[in-house]
Coordinates of C-alpha atoms in Angstrom, one line a residue:
M1 CA 24.8 0.2 22.4
A2 CA 25.9 1.8 25.7
A3 CA 28.7 3.7 23.8
L4 CA 26.0 5.5 21.9
F5 CA 24.9 7.3 25.1
R6 CA 27.5 9.4 26.9
G7 CA 27.6 12.1 29.4
R8 CA 24.5 11.9 31.7
H9 CA 23.5 8.4 30.5
R10 CA 24.5 5.3 32.4
W11 CA 23.6 1.6 32.4
K12 CA 22.4 -0.2 35.5
R13 CA 21.0 -3.7 36.1
T14 CA 17.4 -3.7 37.3
N15 CA 15.3 -6.9 37.5
S16 CA 17.8 -8.8 35.3
L17 CA 17.4 -6.1 32.6
H18 CA 19.9 -3.5 31.6
V19 CA 18.1 -0.2 31.9
L20 CA 19.5 3.0 30.5
T21 CA 18.9 5.9 32.9
R22 CA 19.8 9.5 33.0
N23 CA 20.3 12.1 35.7
L24 CA 17.4 14.4 34.9
T25 CA 18.3 18.0 34.4
G26 CA 15.1 19.2 32.9
N27 CA 16.2 18.4 29.4
Y28 CA 15.2 15.5 27.2
D29 CA 17.5 13.0 25.5
Y30 CA 15.9 14.0 22.1
D31 CA 13.7 16.6 20.6
L32 CA 11.9 13.9 18.8
V33 CA 11.7 10.1 19.0
V34 CA 10.0 8.3 16.1
V35 CA 8.8 4.7 16.7
G36 CA 8.7 3.0 13.3
G37 CA 11.2 3.1 10.4
G38 CA 8.9 2.8 7.5
S39 CA 8.6 5.4 4.7
G40 CA 6.6 7.9 6.8
G41 CA 8.7 7.5 10.0
L42 CA 11.9 7.9 8.1
A43 CA 10.6 11.0 6.2
C44 CA 9.5 12.6 9.5
S45 CA 12.7 11.9 11.3
K46 CA 14.9 13.2 8.5
E47 CA 12.9 16.3 8.0
A48 CA 13.0 17.1 11.7
A49 CA 16.8 16.5 11.8
Q50 CA 17.3 18.8 8.8
L51 CA 15.4 21.5 10.7
G52 CA 17.8 21.3 13.6
Q53 CA 16.2 18.7 15.9
K54 CA 17.9 15.9 17.7
V55 CA 16.1 12.8 16.5
A56 CA 16.1 9.1 17.1
V57 CA 14.3 6.4 15.2
L58 CA 13.4 3.0 16.7
D59 CA 12.6 0.2 14.3
Y60 CA 12.3 -3.5 14.7
V61 CA 10.6 -5.9 12.3
E62 CA 9.0 -8.9 13.9
P63 CA 9.5 -11.9 11.5
S64 CA 6.4 -13.0 9.7
V65 CA 4.5 -16.1 10.9
Q66 CA 6.5 -18.0 8.3
G67 CA 9.8 -16.5 9.5
T68 CA 10.4 -13.9 6.7
R69 CA 12.6 -11.1 7.8
W70 CA 13.7 -7.8 6.1
G71 CA 15.5 -4.6 6.9
L72 CA 14.9 -0.9 7.4
G73 CA 12.4 0.9 5.3
G74 CA 9.0 -0.5 6.2
T75 CA 6.3 -2.3 4.1
C76 CA 6.7 -0.2 0.9
V77 CA 10.4 -0.9 0.5
N78 CA 10.5 -4.5 1.6
V79 CA 7.1 -6.2 1.1
G80 CA 5.0 -3.7 -0.7
C81 CA 5.2 -1.1 -3.4
I82 CA 8.7 -1.6 -4.6
P83 CA 8.9 -5.4 -5.0
K84 CA 5.2 -5.5 -6.1
K85 CA 5.9 -3.0 -8.9
L86 CA 8.9 -4.9 -10.1
M87 CA 7.1 -8.2 -10.2
H88 CA 4.3 -6.5 -12.0
Q89 CA 6.9 -5.3 -14.5
A90 CA 8.1 -8.8 -14.9
A91 CA 4.6 -9.9 -15.8
L92 CA 4.2 -7.0 -18.3
L93 CA 7.4 -8.0 -20.0
G94 CA 6.0 -11.4 -20.6
T95 CA 3.0 -9.9 -22.3
A96 CA 5.4 -7.6 -24.3
V97 CA 7.4 -10.6 -25.5
R98 CA 4.2 -12.1 -26.9
D99 CA 3.2 -8.7 -28.5
A100 CA 6.7 -8.4 -30.0
Q101 CA 6.0 -11.1 -32.5
K102 CA 3.2 -9.1 -34.0
Y103 CA 5.6 -6.2 -34.4
G104 CA 8.1 -8.3 -36.3
W105 CA 10.4 -9.7 -33.6
T106 CA 11.3 -13.3 -34.1
I107 CA 11.2 -15.2 -30.8
S108 CA 13.0 -18.5 -31.0
G109 CA 11.9 -21.3 -28.6
P110 CA 9.3 -21.2 -25.9
V111 CA 9.1 -18.1 -23.6
C112 CA 9.3 -19.1 -19.9
H113 CA 9.9 -17.4 -16.6
D114 CA 12.4 -18.2 -13.9
W115 CA 11.2 -17.1 -10.4
A116 CA 14.6 -17.5 -8.7
T117 CA 16.3 -15.1 -11.1
M118 CA 13.6 -12.5 -10.7
A119 CA 13.4 -12.9 -7.0
E120 CA 17.2 -12.6 -6.4
A121 CA 17.4 -9.4 -8.5
I122 CA 14.5 -7.8 -6.7
Q123 CA 15.7 -8.8 -3.3
N124 CA 19.1 -7.5 -4.0
H125 CA 17.6 -4.1 -5.0
V126 CA 15.5 -4.1 -1.8
R127 CA 18.6 -4.7 0.3
S128 CA 20.4 -1.9 -1.4
L129 CA 17.5 0.4 -0.4
N130 CA 17.7 -0.9 3.2
W131 CA 21.4 0.2 3.2
G132 CA 20.6 3.5 1.6
H133 CA 18.1 4.3 4.3
R134 CA 20.7 3.7 7.0
V135 CA 23.2 5.8 5.2
Q136 CA 20.7 8.7 4.9
L137 CA 19.9 8.6 8.6
Q138 CA 23.6 8.7 9.4
D139 CA 24.2 11.6 7.0
K140 CA 21.4 13.6 8.6
K141 CA 22.6 12.7 12.1
V142 CA 19.4 10.7 13.0
K143 CA 20.1 8.0 15.6
Y144 CA 18.9 4.7 14.3
L145 CA 18.1 2.0 16.9
N146 CA 17.2 -1.4 15.8
I147 CA 15.1 -2.2 18.9
R148 CA 11.4 -2.7 19.8
G149 CA 9.8 0.5 21.1
S150 CA 6.8 1.1 23.4
V151 CA 5.5 4.3 24.9
V152 CA 5.8 4.8 28.7
D153 CA 4.4 8.3 28.9
E154 CA 4.1 11.5 26.8
H155 CA 7.8 12.0 27.0
T156 CA 9.2 8.6 27.4
V157 CA 9.9 5.6 25.1
R158 CA 11.0 2.2 26.3
G159 CA 13.3 0.3 23.9
L160 CA 14.1 -3.4 24.1
T161 CA 17.1 -4.9 22.2
T162 CA 17.2 -8.4 20.8
A163 CA 19.6 -9.3 23.6
G164 CA 17.0 -8.4 26.2
K165 CA 18.4 -5.1 27.2
E166 CA 15.9 -2.4 28.1
M167 CA 16.7 1.3 27.6
I168 CA 14.7 4.5 28.3
L169 CA 14.7 7.4 25.9
T170 CA 13.1 10.7 26.7
A171 CA 11.9 13.3 24.1
K172 CA 9.9 16.5 23.9
N173 CA 7.7 14.8 21.3
I174 CA 7.0 11.2 20.3
V175 CA 5.7 10.1 16.9
I176 CA 4.2 6.7 16.3
A177 CA 4.5 5.5 12.7
T178 CA 4.5 1.7 13.0
G179 CA 2.2 1.0 10.1
G180 CA 0.4 -2.4 9.8
R181 CA 0.8 -6.0 9.0
P182 CA -1.3 -8.6 7.0
K183 CA -4.0 -10.4 8.9
Y184 CA -4.5 -14.1 9.0
P185 CA -8.0 -15.6 9.3
T186 CA -7.1 -17.5 12.5
E187 CA -10.6 -19.0 12.7
I188 CA -9.9 -21.2 9.6
P189 CA -8.0 -24.4 10.5
G190 CA -4.6 -24.6 8.7
A191 CA -4.7 -20.9 7.6
V192 CA -1.8 -19.8 9.8
E193 CA 0.3 -23.0 9.6
H194 CA 0.1 -23.5 5.9
G195 CA -0.5 -20.0 4.4
I196 CA 1.6 -17.1 3.4
T197 CA 0.9 -13.3 3.1
S198 CA 2.3 -10.4 1.3
D199 CA 5.0 -10.4 4.0
D200 CA 6.3 -13.5 2.4
I201 CA 5.5 -13.7 -1.3
F202 CA 8.3 -11.3 -2.4
W203 CA 11.0 -13.1 -0.4
L204 CA 10.3 -16.6 -1.6
K205 CA 13.4 -18.4 -3.0
K206 CA 11.4 -20.6 -5.3
S207 CA 8.2 -20.2 -7.3
P208 CA 4.9 -20.4 -5.3
G209 CA 3.5 -22.6 -8.0
K210 CA -0.2 -23.0 -8.3
T211 CA -1.6 -20.4 -6.0
L212 CA -4.9 -19.6 -4.3
V213 CA -5.2 -15.9 -3.4
V214 CA -7.8 -15.4 -0.8
G215 CA -9.2 -11.8 -0.7
A216 CA -10.1 -9.2 -3.3
S217 CA -8.3 -6.1 -2.0
Y218 CA -5.8 -4.3 -4.3
V219 CA -3.1 -6.4 -2.6
A220 CA -4.8 -9.6 -3.6
L221 CA -5.5 -8.6 -7.2
E222 CA -2.0 -7.2 -7.7
C223 CA -0.4 -10.4 -6.4
A224 CA -2.8 -12.6 -8.4
G225 CA -2.1 -10.4 -11.5
F226 CA 1.7 -10.8 -11.6
L227 CA 1.5 -14.4 -10.6
T228 CA -0.8 -15.0 -13.6
G229 CA 1.4 -12.9 -15.8
I230 CA 4.6 -14.9 -15.2
G231 CA 2.7 -18.1 -16.1
L232 CA 1.4 -19.5 -12.8
D233 CA -2.0 -21.1 -12.3
T234 CA -3.7 -18.5 -10.1
T235 CA -7.2 -18.4 -8.5
V236 CA -8.7 -15.5 -6.5
M237 CA -11.3 -16.4 -3.9
V238 CA -13.7 -13.5 -3.3
R239 CA -16.1 -13.5 -0.4
S240 CA -18.2 -10.5 -1.5
I241 CA -16.9 -7.7 -3.9
A242 CA -13.6 -6.8 -5.4
L243 CA -11.7 -3.6 -4.5
R244 CA -14.0 -2.5 -1.8
G245 CA -13.9 1.3 -1.3
F246 CA -13.0 1.9 -5.0
D247 CA -15.4 2.8 -7.8
Q248 CA -17.2 -0.5 -8.4
Q249 CA -17.7 0.0 -12.2
M250 CA -13.9 0.3 -12.5
A251 CA -13.4 -2.7 -10.2
G252 CA -15.6 -4.7 -12.5
L253 CA -13.4 -3.7 -15.5
V254 CA -10.3 -4.7 -13.6
T255 CA -11.5 -8.2 -12.7
D256 CA -13.0 -8.7 -16.2
Y257 CA -9.7 -8.0 -17.8
M258 CA -7.9 -10.3 -15.3
D259 CA -10.4 -13.1 -16.1
A260 CA -9.6 -12.8 -19.8
Y261 CA -5.9 -12.5 -18.9
G262 CA -6.1 -16.0 -17.3
T263 CA -6.7 -15.4 -13.6
K264 CA -9.4 -17.6 -12.3
F265 CA -12.1 -16.3 -9.9
A266 CA -14.1 -18.1 -7.3
W267 CA -16.9 -15.6 -6.5
K268 CA -19.0 -15.6 -3.4
C269 CA -16.8 -18.3 -1.8
V270 CA -15.3 -18.6 1.7
P271 CA -12.5 -21.0 2.7
K272 CA -13.3 -23.5 5.3
R273 CA -10.0 -25.2 6.0
V274 CA -6.5 -25.9 4.7
D275 CA -4.9 -29.3 5.0
K276 CA -1.4 -30.3 4.0
L277 CA -1.2 -33.6 2.1
S278 CA 1.6 -36.1 2.4
S279 CA 2.7 -34.9 -1.1
G280 CA 3.3 -31.4 0.3
A281 CA 0.3 -30.0 -1.6
L282 CA -2.3 -27.9 0.2
Q283 CA -5.8 -29.1 0.0
V284 CA -8.3 -26.2 0.4
T285 CA -11.9 -26.8 1.2
W286 CA -14.3 -23.9 0.7
T287 CA -18.1 -23.2 0.6
D288 CA -20.0 -21.5 -2.2
T289 CA -22.2 -19.1 -0.2
R290 CA -24.7 -18.9 -3.0
T291 CA -25.5 -22.6 -3.0
G292 CA -24.1 -23.8 0.3
S293 CA -22.2 -26.5 -1.6
E294 CA -18.7 -27.5 -0.5
H295 CA -15.7 -27.8 -2.9
E296 CA -12.0 -28.6 -2.7
D297 CA -8.9 -28.3 -4.8
T298 CA -5.1 -28.6 -4.2
Y299 CA -2.6 -25.8 -4.5
D300 CA 1.1 -25.3 -3.9
S301 CA 0.6 -22.0 -2.1
V302 CA -2.2 -20.2 -0.3
L303 CA -1.8 -16.4 -0.1
W304 CA -4.0 -14.6 2.4
A305 CA -4.8 -11.1 1.5
V306 CA -7.8 -10.4 3.7
G307 CA -6.8 -7.1 5.2
R308 CA -4.2 -5.5 7.4
A309 CA -4.0 -4.8 11.2
P310 CA -2.4 -1.8 12.7
E311 CA 0.8 -2.4 14.7
T312 CA -0.4 -0.7 17.9
R313 CA -0.9 -3.6 20.3
A314 CA 2.6 -3.8 21.6
L315 CA 3.0 0.0 22.1
G316 CA 1.4 0.3 25.5
L317 CA -1.1 2.9 24.2
D318 CA -3.9 1.5 26.3
R319 CA -2.1 2.3 29.5
L320 CA -1.6 5.9 28.5
G321 CA -5.1 6.5 27.5
V322 CA -4.4 7.0 23.8
Q323 CA -7.8 6.7 22.1
L324 CA -8.2 3.9 19.6
K325 CA -11.0 3.0 17.3
Q326 CA -12.4 -0.2 18.9
E327 CA -13.4 -1.9 15.7
T328 CA -10.1 -1.4 13.9
G329 CA -7.5 -0.9 16.6
K330 CA -6.3 2.3 14.8
I331 CA -5.4 5.5 16.6
I332 CA -7.9 8.3 16.5
L333 CA -6.2 11.5 15.3
G334 CA -6.8 15.1 15.0
S335 CA -6.2 17.1 11.8
D336 CA -2.7 17.8 13.1
E337 CA -1.9 14.1 13.6
S338 CA -2.2 14.6 17.4
T339 CA -3.5 11.7 19.6
S340 CA -5.6 12.1 22.7
V341 CA -2.4 12.4 24.8
P342 CA -0.3 15.6 24.6
N343 CA 3.1 15.4 22.8
I344 CA 2.3 12.0 21.2
Y345 CA 1.5 12.1 17.5
A346 CA 0.8 9.4 14.9
F347 CA 0.2 9.2 11.2
G348 CA 0.2 6.7 8.3
D349 CA -1.6 3.4 8.2
I350 CA -2.2 3.3 12.0
G351 CA -4.3 6.4 11.8
E352 CA -8.1 5.9 11.8
G353 CA -9.5 7.0 8.4
R354 CA -6.2 7.7 6.9
P355 CA -5.4 6.4 3.4
E356 CA -3.1 3.3 3.6
L357 CA -0.7 4.8 1.1
T358 CA 3.0 5.4 1.3
P359 CA 3.0 8.9 -0.3
T360 CA 0.4 10.2 2.2
A361 CA 2.5 8.9 5.1
I362 CA 5.6 10.5 3.7
K363 CA 3.9 13.8 3.1
A364 CA 2.1 13.7 6.5
G365 CA 5.4 12.9 8.3
K366 CA 7.2 15.8 6.7
L367 CA 4.5 18.3 7.5
L368 CA 4.3 17.1 11.1
A369 CA 8.0 17.6 11.5
R370 CA 7.7 21.1 10.2
R371 CA 4.9 21.9 12.6
L372 CA 6.7 20.4 15.6
T373 CA 9.7 22.5 14.8
G374 CA 7.7 25.7 14.4
H375 CA 8.6 26.1 10.7
S376 CA 5.1 25.7 9.3
S377 CA 1.4 25.4 10.3
E378 CA 0.4 23.6 7.2
L379 CA -1.8 20.5 7.7
M380 CA -1.9 17.4 5.6
N381 CA -4.7 17.5 3.0
Y382 CA -6.1 14.0 2.6
D383 CA -8.6 15.0 -0.1
N384 CA -8.0 14.1 -3.8
V385 CA -5.1 11.7 -3.1
A386 CA -4.4 9.8 -6.2
T387 CA -3.6 6.1 -6.3
T388 CA -3.1 3.2 -8.8
V389 CA -3.9 -0.5 -8.6
F390 CA -1.1 -2.3 -10.5
T391 CA -3.2 -5.1 -11.9
P392 CA -2.5 -6.5 -15.4
L393 CA -4.7 -3.7 -16.7
E394 CA -3.8 -0.8 -14.4
Y395 CA -6.4 1.3 -12.7
G396 CA -5.6 4.8 -11.6
C397 CA -8.0 7.1 -9.7
V398 CA -8.1 10.4 -7.9
G399 CA -11.0 12.0 -6.1
L400 CA -14.5 10.6 -5.5
S401 CA -15.9 7.3 -6.9
E402 CA -19.1 7.7 -8.8
E403 CA -21.0 6.1 -5.9
E404 CA -19.5 8.5 -3.4
A405 CA -20.1 11.5 -5.6
E406 CA -23.7 10.5 -6.0
K407 CA -24.1 9.9 -2.3
R408 CA -22.7 13.4 -1.5
H409 CA -24.3 15.4 -4.4
G410 CA -27.3 13.3 -5.5
K411 CA -27.8 11.5 -8.8
D412 CA -29.1 14.7 -10.4
G413 CA -26.2 16.8 -9.0
I414 CA -23.4 15.1 -10.9
E415 CA -22.5 14.6 -14.6
V416 CA -20.3 11.7 -15.6
Y417 CA -18.3 12.0 -18.8
H418 CA -16.9 8.7 -20.0
A419 CA -15.2 6.9 -22.9
F420 CA -14.1 3.4 -24.0
Y421 CA -10.9 3.8 -25.9
R422 CA -8.3 1.6 -27.6
P423 CA -4.6 2.2 -26.8
L424 CA -2.6 2.4 -30.1
E425 CA -0.1 -0.1 -28.7
F426 CA -2.9 -2.7 -28.5
I427 CA -4.0 -2.5 -32.1
V428 CA -1.0 -4.1 -33.9
A429 CA -0.7 -6.6 -31.1
E430 CA -4.4 -7.5 -31.5
R431 CA -5.0 -7.2 -27.8
N432 CA -8.5 -6.9 -26.3
A433 CA -9.1 -3.3 -25.2
S434 CA -12.8 -3.7 -24.1
Q435 CA -11.9 -2.8 -20.5
C436 CA -9.8 0.3 -21.4
Y437 CA -12.1 3.0 -20.1
L438 CA -12.1 6.4 -18.4
K439 CA -14.6 8.6 -16.7
V440 CA -14.6 12.0 -15.2
V441 CA -17.2 12.7 -12.5
C442 CA -18.2 16.3 -12.3
E443 CA -20.6 18.6 -10.5
R444 CA -23.5 19.0 -12.9
R445 CA -24.1 22.7 -12.4
G446 CA -21.9 25.8 -12.5
Q447 CA -18.3 25.4 -13.6
Q448 CA -18.7 21.6 -13.4
K449 CA -15.9 21.1 -10.9
I450 CA -14.2 17.7 -11.3
L451 CA -15.0 15.5 -8.3
G452 CA -13.2 12.3 -9.4
L453 CA -11.3 10.9 -12.3
H454 CA -10.9 7.2 -13.1
F455 CA -8.8 5.5 -15.7
T456 CA -8.0 1.9 -16.7
G457 CA -5.3 1.3 -19.2
P458 CA -1.5 1.1 -19.7
N459 CA 0.6 3.3 -17.4
A460 CA -2.4 4.3 -15.4
G461 CA -0.3 5.7 -12.6
E462 CA 1.6 8.0 -14.9
V463 CA -1.6 9.2 -16.4
T464 CA -3.4 9.8 -13.1
Q465 CA -0.5 11.6 -11.4
G466 CA -0.7 14.5 -13.8
F467 CA -4.4 14.9 -13.5
A468 CA -4.2 14.8 -9.7
L469 CA -2.4 18.1 -9.8
G470 CA -5.4 19.5 -11.7
L471 CA -7.9 18.3 -9.1
Q472 CA -5.8 19.9 -6.3
C473 CA -6.1 23.2 -8.2
G474 CA -9.9 22.9 -8.5
A475 CA -10.0 21.8 -12.1
T476 CA -13.3 21.9 -14.0
Y477 CA -14.6 20.1 -17.0
H478 CA -14.1 23.4 -18.9
H479 CA -10.4 23.2 -18.0
L480 CA -10.2 19.8 -19.7
L481 CA -11.8 21.1 -22.8
Q482 CA -9.3 24.0 -22.9
T483 CA -6.3 21.6 -22.6
V484 CA -4.5 20.4 -25.8
G485 CA -3.7 16.7 -25.8
I486 CA -0.4 15.0 -26.6
H487 CA -0.9 12.7 -29.6
P488 CA -0.9 9.8 -29.8
T489 CA -1.4 8.9 -26.1
C490 CA -3.9 7.3 -23.8
A491 CA -3.9 10.3 -21.6
E492 CA -5.3 12.6 -24.3
E493 CA -8.5 10.6 -24.3
V494 CA -9.2 12.2 -20.9
I495 CA -9.2 15.7 -22.2
K496 CA -11.3 14.7 -25.3
V497 CA -14.1 13.0 -23.3
S498 CA -17.5 14.5 -24.2
V499 CA -20.1 11.8 -24.0
T500 CA -22.2 11.7 -20.7
K501 CA -23.7 8.7 -19.2
R502 CA -26.9 10.6 -18.9
S503 CA -27.1 10.9 -22.7
G504 CA -27.1 7.2 -23.2
L505 CA -25.0 7.6 -26.3
D506 CA -22.2 5.2 -27.4
A507 CA -19.1 6.2 -25.5
T508 CA -16.7 4.3 -27.8
V509 CA -13.9 6.4 -29.2
T510 CA -13.6 6.2 -33.0
G511 CA -10.8 7.5 -35.2
C512 CA -7.5 8.7 -33.9

């Protein structure tokens, strides 16, 4: 490591730690130091380097409680979007195999799934992405340091290597992009000792078997969906509502489809304890909050998906006076991603009120780099950010939920156009399409500007991405009517929608 720092830098031993010091000349070691090597941190560092900045990235992943480790790239690459989408695809292929017989394919023998084969292939792909990120940093001349980082002051970062060596790096600007990690309900006996989280599920060498998923966030439902889809007995335990923060009508369609798909739901239930039996099985005891009655069952795995906590505690921000939201521990940021301390910036999941989405972190990181280098003054626009929940029936959305639109504009100030449709692919396969639905939430008066668009159905992410551009451009309901559809597609149902909720008419699409 010492060889990486030449010229004015030198090592010295202080209090049994190796400390990297420099003879100050008024210059900094780097123009920018980024703490956190996830999607956003990497995007910010590479953008700054391309714009002529001298940049370093510090990234170190603490192993999960169960000891799971992974490489450079953050949550999305290693334990989030990428492996999740691939396991979702594995589940969809299982459904496609069953559909294939209706389309004339002869399937000989029983169809079964092998977890180890899938996991190895996905994990190998993730490792290739880890390596690719390191190569990109090297190509763009960004210094990558696999060390823990904390902030000393507005121009200084302290790094700690796995060997216990401490080094000091100075920079004109510091960016914090450390993201978050899954939370454990530590108040529940056995939860930490016997449970896993999304930090572990994608790196398991063998099948999790019969699984209890605790929580009803998109992470919980996505994991439960692909586990069900590959043939595992899966139950989701829900304390209150599913997909909090999303449109609740759409959330109901998602869980209704999952229920018909084979996922079990334990509604209004809270786990009380987890005990490991001599057989190795996990006995979970829970309470039904509606009746107060106590129940128990055994599972092979318990997956906690009860929220995420920002990785801010070990950064030393409290000493510097960086303002945090007390309830969440997240950093309070200005519109330019600035913290309450000059020259220290942050973005992504650790920012209070910011969407916990990889593409927003990437975009925000790039824009921040451009502003810090004086190449742009453009701020990140966090409005109308599209997203998709990759459940068995996918749910894509952009803009406001119906509840939020009504809250902002009043019930009489919005018009909701909606339709129940049947994907052509479902017809021959004789699949239930009763939860395939879309709605367009508009201002009621004037040009009927579109406030939100929601879609459940196949390839929801692909459908929603295109319409997201329209919302960024101020699309109106009239623009939809002017658009010619692509036939036959599910997306064309959006531009054909004409029935309003207010009318009370049947919204079922008939004909082709």
